């Protein structure tokens, strides 16, 4: 019998990408995706269920579909996308409901994969050059997104302790760059002059978006349990990231940086949330060897991810956004999946 | 899966505990890189430039002389320790420059992470081979990458002492340097430095200024009296530098242990401190002039 998988945040970038990746896997029988919004990518056999952001109906869905695996990809790590309240609702309350459903007495769930972020380590001048999974941050979390992710990880930790029969893989992803994803750092690298902080040139680490999807699949297929950093090899200075993209940097004042960026933020020129400003000051490195030891091979190093991003961005500038727009139509999807008029070759 | 990776387990917060690691490995060159800044922030190109600029100070100003340089290992990791002095320490660049010049081996200098938060200074310091003094950083450099690492066990207490206490070693921290060397399985090589104390002696300190500026100490130096308050902040006196490398100290304990005997660590640290102190007195006994050696 194949696996029955539930994906949270199907309408988000990661949920859609992971669902697409799993559809080609014959060992996965059922894929159910939850979100407030419709999927933004074309899906062949994933079932989409519209649910509110904190997943109050989740336990019913888990019971009804008897899923054995939950891929929790819907943790917001980019705080520039939404208000603090929404972020808390999605990350903390959403995870709480998810864990309540997964930990119910008759729950069929045996594996939980969570997509967290290396934001939980923070960025401070006291940091070691490389954070291992068992090390904790050196400074108190000051931003909302960091606090919410730490809260989520606490819940996950408690869940893993209370449910020893469920394998829990907690994946902490470094800053992502890739062909499609938009993040505060990718937006910064897209500007004609790349913002930096005067007198600082921190060492950053990146993971390519394909490696993100592959690592989530890898954790699911190989039944990993434990905490794993997911990040490309090596760290490189922010100024070098800009050079790889063929850009120069534009220094922001090192004092009162947040105050200086606020007006630019307001008129939409730059988009640098406080956790990104801390990163542009001190950088962050995480030890990726634990996941490698489990057998995962990265396709991209940190610098490779930056170069790949630079190429994609040059293509985008030359030909515009080349991806065909996809619009989810419930009736059309239902027709293709269920109508007897459609000839299905595999059955 | 390594120890301490279970989700149910509370994370260990104490950076002093370093668990088992895979065998030594050096990072491979990445063809996508444009600069030569390594994972520690050190750039060999910046170092080469710094060596060119610094050679005047090293050769002409301080006229540095080494004794026993051959005792520093040519291969493998080693933890170099030395006495620390001068308001803005002049000993670290001298030791790093000297070893890189004579042995052709990079030296990573551990220092207070306070540096990292200062704009420009922090970045230059990192490019020139400075690394924040974190036990994990030291372990990785020594054990996994088999590098030379320089640390001053006195910490800020060495340079922060006034002139009347010169050449009297402060407490060697809590012996953390011995513990790291044991865990990394590398020898400790003590270096006695004479001359740094006289290069920028502190007359007195202003604690209220230090507090206001968030600095470990706020010195008024003899240099400022001689060269004026501005130039004197950066200008060293041309004291004659003499360095003597002591015999490497190895520990017959297995590396990579979770814990080492605290009393053994303190004893070893104290033994090294006494030996370094005796060497300093010995060198000072035969020094005829502060300026000519």
XYZ file of C-alpha atoms in Angstrom:
640
model
C 0.000 0.000 0.000
C 1.304 3.401 -0.927
C 1.477 6.446 1.254
C -1.332 8.843 1.892
C 0.009 12.363 2.227
C -1.471 15.602 3.496
C 0.229 18.872 2.515
C -0.470 22.135 4.311
C -0.326 25.410 2.419
C -1.035 23.893 -0.980
C -1.700 27.334 -2.434
C 1.702 28.626 -1.328
C 4.894 28.329 -3.295
C 6.260 25.404 -1.317
C 3.019 23.454 -0.925
C 2.416 23.543 -4.668
C 5.980 22.601 -5.524
C 6.084 19.682 -3.097
C 2.700 18.377 -4.328
C 3.949 18.520 -7.923
C 7.040 16.572 -6.955
C 5.020 13.858 -5.189
C 2.507 13.395 -7.999
C 5.079 11.564 -10.084
C 5.785 9.081 -7.315
C 3.898 5.793 -7.773
C 4.421 4.974 -4.090
C 2.192 7.865 -3.086
C -1.460 6.853 -3.362
C -3.233 9.950 -2.171
C -2.195 13.603 -1.938
C -4.502 16.005 -0.146
C -3.678 19.692 -0.012
C -5.077 22.284 2.356
C -5.082 26.043 1.968
C -7.094 29.203 2.155
C -6.217 29.973 -1.431
C -6.398 27.977 -4.624
C -3.277 26.251 -5.911
C -1.147 28.381 -8.165
C 0.437 25.494 -10.017
C -1.105 22.845 -12.236
C -1.716 19.612 -10.328
C -2.767 16.279 -11.798
C -4.167 14.284 -8.934
C -3.751 16.312 -5.752
C -7.053 16.921 -4.000
C -7.452 20.519 -2.895
C -9.479 21.358 0.211
C -10.137 24.942 1.093
C -9.657 25.519 4.810
C -9.196 28.570 6.986
C -5.667 29.556 7.899
C -5.618 27.892 11.283
C -6.990 24.575 10.016
C -9.838 24.099 12.461
C -11.313 21.323 10.286
C -8.048 19.472 10.114
C -8.859 16.674 12.510
C -11.917 15.779 10.435
C -9.866 15.639 7.278
C -7.185 13.489 8.890
C -9.844 11.092 10.155
C -11.674 10.933 6.852
C -8.659 10.487 4.586
C -6.589 8.288 6.903
C -3.387 10.046 5.842
C -0.167 8.542 7.234
C 2.129 11.459 6.403
C 1.740 15.179 6.942
C 4.050 17.608 5.164
C 3.739 20.872 7.060
C 5.152 23.300 4.508
C 2.972 26.198 5.553
C 5.124 28.061 8.049
C 5.580 31.694 7.152
C 9.208 32.801 7.352
C 8.976 36.042 5.375
C 7.429 38.563 7.731
C 7.156 41.225 5.020
C 4.245 39.275 3.546
C 1.673 39.803 6.265
C 0.744 41.360 9.585
C 2.121 39.963 12.812
C -1.296 38.762 13.863
C -1.862 36.744 10.684
C 1.626 35.346 10.966
C 0.969 34.186 14.511
C -2.375 32.720 13.459
C -0.831 30.729 10.606
C 2.374 29.603 12.283
C 1.458 29.006 15.895
C -2.281 28.361 15.907
C -2.126 26.476 12.603
C 0.611 24.179 13.886
C -1.259 23.667 17.150
C -4.358 22.470 15.316
C -2.259 20.339 13.025
C -0.532 18.629 15.932
C -3.828 18.165 17.754
C -5.228 16.395 14.701
C -2.084 14.328 14.139
C -1.866 13.309 17.787
C -5.495 12.289 18.253
C -6.019 8.878 19.864
C -7.080 7.088 16.670
C -4.891 9.124 14.339
C -3.412 7.323 11.339
C -0.468 9.748 11.115
C 2.955 8.073 11.410
C 5.276 10.675 9.911
C 5.358 14.445 10.188
C 7.720 16.628 8.171
C 7.946 20.285 9.204
C 9.512 23.043 7.119
C 11.042 25.429 9.652
C 13.781 27.973 9.144
C 17.306 28.750 10.327
C 15.759 32.015 11.534
C 15.388 30.135 14.829
C 19.182 30.586 15.315
C 18.919 34.353 14.921
C 21.854 36.475 13.781
C 24.112 38.097 16.347
C 27.752 39.013 16.806
C 28.016 36.329 19.495
C 27.160 33.508 17.085
C 29.519 30.673 16.239
C 30.513 30.477 12.587
C 28.434 27.312 12.167
C 25.315 26.356 14.110
C 24.731 22.652 14.655
C 21.184 21.375 15.159
C 21.725 20.891 18.889
C 22.989 24.426 19.480
C 20.681 27.215 20.509
C 20.718 30.874 19.574
C 22.964 33.328 21.415
C 20.616 36.318 21.527
C 16.997 36.685 22.561
C 14.552 36.616 19.618
C 13.474 40.170 18.860
C 11.278 39.747 15.800
C 7.810 38.309 15.582
C 8.593 35.714 12.962
C 11.512 34.339 14.986
C 9.433 34.144 18.137
C 6.603 32.386 16.332
C 8.957 29.827 14.768
C 10.561 29.124 18.145
C 7.095 28.607 19.610
C 6.222 26.260 16.754
C 9.416 24.259 17.305
C 8.574 23.942 20.988
C 5.200 22.474 20.081
C 6.846 20.097 17.633
C 9.339 19.013 20.285
C 6.548 18.308 22.752
C 4.610 16.451 20.090
C 7.598 14.250 19.248
C 8.047 13.430 22.910
C 4.379 12.621 23.472
C 4.004 10.578 20.292
C 7.004 8.268 20.011
C 5.179 6.221 17.355
C 5.251 9.237 14.988
C 8.492 10.028 13.195
C 9.045 13.758 13.184
C 11.487 15.424 10.778
C 12.085 19.039 11.598
C 13.890 20.675 8.703
C 15.464 24.094 9.190
C 16.046 25.827 5.890
C 18.629 28.507 5.258
C 17.754 31.505 3.072
C 16.302 30.234 -0.175
C 17.223 31.488 -3.623
C 15.997 30.027 -6.857
C 14.418 30.452 -10.248
C 10.955 31.328 -8.989
C 10.867 32.121 -5.289
C 10.659 35.726 -4.129
C 12.214 36.500 -0.735
C 13.470 39.729 0.894
C 17.021 38.801 -0.162
C 16.053 37.959 -3.751
C 14.230 41.282 -3.958
C 17.307 43.051 -2.614
C 19.513 41.344 -5.215
C 17.073 42.375 -7.941
C 17.495 46.089 -7.223
C 19.873 48.133 -9.421
C 21.951 48.775 -6.298
C 21.952 46.043 -3.690
C 21.358 47.399 -0.154
C 24.032 46.533 2.395
C 24.938 47.928 5.797
C 27.917 50.261 5.857
C 30.988 48.614 7.333
C 29.497 45.121 7.370
C 29.962 42.387 4.817
C 28.437 39.304 6.436
C 28.884 35.730 5.289
C 25.591 34.271 4.113
C 24.480 30.780 3.281
C 21.789 29.782 0.805
C 19.812 26.769 -0.260
C 18.440 26.449 -3.779
C 14.657 25.999 -4.138
C 14.964 22.620 -5.886
C 17.091 21.365 -3.011
C 14.341 22.504 -0.624
C 11.700 20.425 -2.396
C 14.082 17.481 -2.777
C 14.991 17.533 0.900
C 11.334 17.480 1.973
C 10.759 14.500 -0.333
C 13.958 12.916 0.970
C 12.869 13.285 4.588
C 9.526 11.693 3.750
C 10.878 8.761 1.716
C 13.688 7.925 4.096
C 11.612 8.258 7.244
C 14.049 10.647 8.855
C 13.451 11.633 12.407
C 15.235 14.439 14.154
C 16.266 18.003 13.449
C 18.158 18.777 10.253
C 19.668 21.960 8.908
C 19.155 22.288 5.168
C 21.657 24.666 3.573
C 24.110 24.632 0.699
C 27.832 24.142 1.319
C 29.919 27.183 2.173
C 29.257 30.768 3.088
C 29.988 33.831 1.002
C 30.081 37.583 1.655
C 27.005 39.613 0.761
C 29.136 41.852 -1.476
C 30.148 38.752 -3.435
C 26.476 37.779 -3.865
C 25.941 41.206 -5.417
C 29.002 40.764 -7.686
C 27.762 37.367 -8.863
C 24.535 39.142 -9.878
C 26.633 41.823 -11.594
C 25.581 44.498 -9.100
C 27.184 46.989 -6.774
C 26.115 47.490 -3.196
C 24.552 50.581 -1.723
C 25.447 51.071 1.944
C 22.761 51.875 4.496
C 23.833 53.627 7.715
C 24.996 51.166 10.397
C 23.243 53.122 13.121
C 19.454 53.406 13.199
C 19.315 51.255 10.084
C 15.661 50.392 10.609
C 14.777 54.067 10.800
C 16.667 54.818 7.596
C 15.036 52.026 5.645
C 11.508 52.751 6.871
C 10.725 55.487 4.298
C 12.194 53.392 1.452
C 10.177 50.467 2.740
C 7.080 52.647 2.788
C 7.309 53.642 -0.853
C 8.093 50.084 -1.793
C 11.674 50.472 -3.008
C 13.205 48.057 -0.559
C 11.655 45.421 1.599
C 13.906 44.525 4.476
C 12.219 43.139 7.602
C 14.199 43.426 10.871
C 15.401 39.809 10.779
C 16.888 40.420 7.323
C 18.645 43.583 8.548
C 20.205 41.539 11.360
C 21.318 38.996 8.768
C 22.894 41.707 6.607
C 24.877 42.762 9.672
C 26.084 39.478 11.131
C 25.208 36.726 8.653
C 24.518 33.160 9.648
C 26.008 29.746 9.012
C 24.530 26.356 9.762
C 26.219 22.966 9.721
C 24.560 20.901 6.976
C 26.412 17.645 7.643
C 23.671 15.916 9.600
C 21.411 15.711 6.537
C 24.330 14.749 4.300
C 25.163 11.932 6.682
C 21.590 10.695 6.284
C 22.349 10.400 2.565
C 21.103 13.632 1.032
C 23.085 15.169 -1.826
C 22.823 18.875 -2.478
C 22.712 19.953 -6.114
C 23.819 23.492 -5.296
C 26.362 25.083 -3.016
C 25.570 28.486 -1.491
C 27.488 30.279 -4.241
C 25.941 27.948 -6.833
C 22.476 28.938 -5.639
C 23.351 32.615 -5.995
C 24.692 32.077 -9.501
C 21.627 30.090 -10.503
C 19.445 32.884 -9.181
C 21.486 35.481 -11.120
C 20.963 33.535 -14.352
C 17.207 33.217 -13.783
C 16.965 36.888 -12.979
C 18.858 37.857 -16.167
C 16.473 35.720 -18.213
C 13.495 37.329 -16.488
C 14.818 40.778 -17.293
C 15.302 39.825 -20.944
C 12.017 38.079 -21.706
C 9.750 39.012 -18.812
C 7.984 36.496 -16.639
C 8.021 33.415 -18.829
C 5.876 31.133 -16.685
C 2.391 30.648 -18.095
C -0.207 31.912 -15.636
C -2.225 29.123 -14.068
C -5.703 29.693 -12.731
C -7.397 27.050 -10.620
C -10.952 26.296 -11.820
C -12.800 23.882 -9.590
C -15.217 22.693 -12.291
C -12.482 22.114 -14.808
C -10.374 20.177 -12.279
C -13.398 18.084 -11.307
C -14.175 17.404 -14.934
C -10.696 16.137 -15.736
C -10.472 14.018 -12.610
C -13.944 12.534 -12.291
C -15.971 12.825 -15.474
C -16.579 9.511 -17.282
C -16.108 11.416 -20.540
C -12.376 11.696 -19.922
C -10.428 8.694 -21.211
C -7.937 7.618 -18.533
C -5.222 5.427 -19.924
C -3.721 4.087 -16.740
C -6.937 2.508 -15.395
C 22.395 10.253 13.604
C 24.685 12.128 15.947
C 24.040 12.611 19.631
C 21.819 15.453 20.680
C 19.743 15.436 17.519
C 16.619 13.897 18.990
C 13.734 16.282 18.890
C 12.452 15.335 22.318
C 15.734 16.291 23.915
C 16.262 19.771 25.279
C 18.944 21.603 23.292
C 22.270 21.981 24.974
C 23.006 25.616 25.471
C 26.515 25.439 26.790
C 28.884 26.050 23.889
C 31.709 24.544 25.936
C 30.412 21.040 25.334
C 31.454 19.752 21.963
C 30.187 16.287 21.054
C 31.736 13.734 18.731
C 32.431 14.724 15.170
C 33.172 13.020 11.870
C 36.838 12.805 10.765
C 38.729 15.940 9.678
C 37.709 17.445 6.379
C 38.700 20.576 4.522
C 36.121 22.456 2.484
C 36.624 22.038 -1.244
C 37.003 24.939 -3.629
C 33.699 26.046 -5.128
C 33.905 27.067 -8.819
C 31.017 29.511 -8.373
C 32.950 31.678 -5.944
C 34.365 35.029 -7.022
C 36.347 36.039 -3.934
C 38.735 34.069 -1.744
C 36.954 34.820 1.532
C 36.802 31.550 3.434
C 34.125 30.321 5.829
C 35.785 32.247 8.668
C 35.783 35.496 6.729
C 39.561 35.359 6.158
C 40.855 36.379 2.770
C 44.376 35.382 1.724
C 44.490 38.381 -0.632
C 43.654 40.753 2.225
C 46.243 38.972 4.383
C 48.884 39.396 1.671
C 48.105 43.116 1.471
C 48.154 43.390 5.263
C 51.521 41.615 5.355
C 52.922 44.040 2.804
C 51.706 47.070 4.760
C 52.687 45.616 8.092
C 56.236 44.606 7.167
C 57.439 48.160 7.943
C 56.162 47.866 11.502
C 57.423 44.324 11.856
C 60.902 44.749 10.369
C 61.770 48.399 11.006
C 59.644 49.659 13.863
C 59.495 46.714 16.242
C 62.523 44.832 14.763
C 60.946 41.517 15.743
C 63.226 38.666 16.760
C 62.048 35.089 17.231
C 63.596 32.315 19.236
C 62.486 28.697 18.821
C 60.251 29.281 15.821
C 60.973 25.686 14.772
C 58.883 24.468 17.695
C 55.713 25.590 15.935
C 54.374 22.583 14.016
C 54.664 22.796 10.222
C 51.652 20.516 9.773
C 48.556 19.808 11.784
C 46.581 21.846 14.233
C 48.088 23.619 17.210
C 46.802 26.126 19.705
C 49.219 29.022 20.107
C 48.905 31.015 23.296
C 50.770 34.114 24.414
C 50.802 36.885 26.977
C 48.709 39.843 25.934
C 49.554 43.530 26.307
C 49.314 47.155 25.085
C 46.157 49.298 25.086
C 45.517 48.327 21.482
C 47.294 44.950 21.501
C 50.335 44.949 19.233
C 51.249 41.323 19.917
C 48.534 39.622 17.823
C 49.545 41.137 14.450
C 53.228 40.539 15.224
C 52.671 36.830 15.950
C 50.343 36.302 12.974
C 52.616 38.202 10.579
C 55.735 36.443 11.821
C 54.387 32.904 11.559
C 52.771 33.477 8.175
C 56.008 34.993 6.874
C 58.403 32.435 8.324
C 56.325 29.252 8.115
C 53.921 30.123 5.318
C 51.000 28.859 7.385
C 47.852 30.877 8.035
C 47.113 31.783 11.643
C 43.563 32.372 12.830
C 43.424 34.779 15.749
C 40.619 34.303 18.235
C 39.300 37.477 19.813
C 36.332 38.842 21.686
C 33.165 38.841 19.561
C 32.743 42.508 20.491
C 34.906 43.242 17.421
C 32.321 41.765 15.117
C 29.724 44.356 16.031
C 31.942 47.342 15.123
C 31.397 48.525 11.528
C 34.431 48.399 9.195
C 36.779 47.249 11.991
C 34.863 43.994 12.397
C 34.916 43.242 8.679
C 38.613 44.099 8.239
C 39.473 42.104 11.318
C 37.662 39.054 9.924
C 39.315 39.391 6.495
C 42.700 39.604 8.211
C 42.185 36.276 9.960
C 40.259 37.189 13.105
C 37.633 34.758 14.349
C 35.175 35.284 17.238
C 36.363 33.271 20.233
C 33.685 30.594 20.399
C 34.662 27.067 21.531
C 32.918 25.585 18.482
C 34.948 27.813 16.162
C 38.203 26.828 17.853
C 37.317 23.141 17.724
C 36.437 23.201 14.039
C 39.611 25.087 13.117
C 41.877 22.877 15.213
C 40.350 19.441 14.921
C 38.622 19.372 11.557
C 40.781 21.774 9.601
C 44.079 21.253 11.446
C 44.944 24.950 11.454
C 47.061 27.142 13.698
C 44.910 29.113 16.108
C 46.162 31.944 18.289
C 44.449 32.794 21.535
C 45.298 34.983 24.512
C 44.093 33.185 27.634
C 44.245 36.390 29.671
C 41.563 37.881 27.430
C 40.900 41.572 27.903
C 42.534 41.553 31.319
C 46.011 41.483 29.727
C 45.865 44.612 27.581
C 43.642 46.335 30.138
C 46.298 46.464 32.875
C 48.205 49.622 33.677
C 51.953 50.059 33.146
C 52.943 49.406 36.742
C 51.643 45.823 36.394
C 53.493 45.042 33.174
C 54.677 41.491 32.457
C 52.603 40.102 35.297
C 50.248 37.549 33.834
C 46.593 37.771 34.720
C 44.393 34.777 35.431
C 44.177 32.398 32.424
C 40.399 32.563 32.153
C 38.773 29.356 33.311
C 41.211 27.130 31.482
C 38.965 26.912 28.427
C 41.989 26.914 26.119
C 43.313 23.713 27.716
C 39.936 22.041 27.378
C 39.677 22.946 23.689
C 43.186 21.644 22.994
C 42.333 18.372 24.779
C 39.100 17.967 22.867
C 40.714 18.817 19.548
C 43.695 16.560 20.288
C 46.252 19.246 19.467
C 49.265 20.551 21.395
C 49.427 23.957 23.067
C 52.413 26.055 22.014
C 53.089 28.912 24.463
C 54.815 32.029 23.151
C 56.411 34.609 25.454
C 56.312 38.144 24.050
C 58.550 40.928 25.305
C 58.111 44.450 23.945
C 54.349 44.703 23.509
C 53.926 46.101 27.038
C 56.137 49.102 26.210
C 54.640 49.721 22.756
C 51.477 51.333 24.131
C 51.515 51.443 27.931
C 48.402 52.512 29.821
C 48.994 55.317 32.342
C 45.527 55.227 33.840
C 41.998 54.251 32.921
C 38.710 56.163 32.971
C 36.010 53.682 34.014
C 33.130 56.125 33.500
C 34.112 56.633 29.833
C 34.398 52.880 29.322
C 30.940 52.456 30.757
C 29.466 55.219 28.602
C 31.013 53.806 25.408
C 30.384 50.157 26.253
C 34.094 49.318 26.046
C 35.923 46.841 28.296
C 38.279 49.681 29.377
C 39.018 53.268 28.371
C 42.781 53.843 28.551
C 44.879 56.979 28.607
C 48.215 55.904 27.159
C 51.724 57.325 27.302
C 51.561 57.446 23.513
C 48.747 59.987 23.721
C 50.882 62.192 25.965
C 53.833 61.991 23.572
C 52.147 62.022 20.148
C 48.977 63.924 21.052
C 45.514 62.546 21.698
C 44.727 61.626 18.082
C 47.923 60.208 16.632
C 48.764 58.703 19.996
C 45.704 56.499 19.853
C 47.173 54.568 16.934
C 50.932 55.196 17.123
C 53.097 52.643 18.887
C 56.419 53.321 20.581
C 59.283 51.544 18.764
C 59.894 49.003 21.510
C 62.117 46.062 20.587
C 60.048 42.877 20.198
C 61.481 39.548 21.250
C 59.439 36.377 21.085
C 60.383 33.002 22.508
C 58.465 29.866 21.567
C 58.244 27.381 24.429
C 58.107 23.598 24.096
C 54.701 22.377 22.886
C 52.537 20.899 25.636
C 50.624 17.739 24.697
C 47.982 16.065 26.806
C 47.726 12.286 27.045
C 43.941 12.290 26.978
C 41.684 11.011 24.178
C 40.154 13.745 22.005
C 36.429 14.304 21.418
C 35.303 13.561 24.952
C 32.159 15.159 26.284
C 33.910 16.173 29.471
C 37.414 16.468 30.858
C 38.463 16.562 34.464
C 38.058 20.132 35.626
C 40.889 19.836 38.132
C 43.224 18.470 35.454
C 42.291 21.397 33.188
C 42.955 23.953 35.918
C 46.270 22.300 36.850
C 47.477 22.245 33.251
C 46.405 25.859 32.691
C 48.214 26.972 35.831
C 51.360 25.009 34.887
C 51.445 26.720 31.485
C 50.862 30.101 33.086
C 53.724 29.613 35.549
C 56.053 28.436 32.798
C 55.183 31.438 30.614
C 55.628 33.810 33.557
C 59.076 32.327 34.380
C 60.116 32.646 30.736
C 59.062 36.305 30.689
C 61.129 37.036 33.818
C 64.047 35.195 32.282
C 63.838 37.228 29.083
C 63.499 40.484 31.016
C 66.579 39.613 33.099
C 68.684 39.547 29.954
C 67.050 42.565 28.299
C 69.457 45.532 28.428
C 67.236 48.140 26.772
C 63.523 48.500 26.114
C 64.284 50.004 22.683
C 67.242 47.923 21.542
C 66.728 44.629 23.320
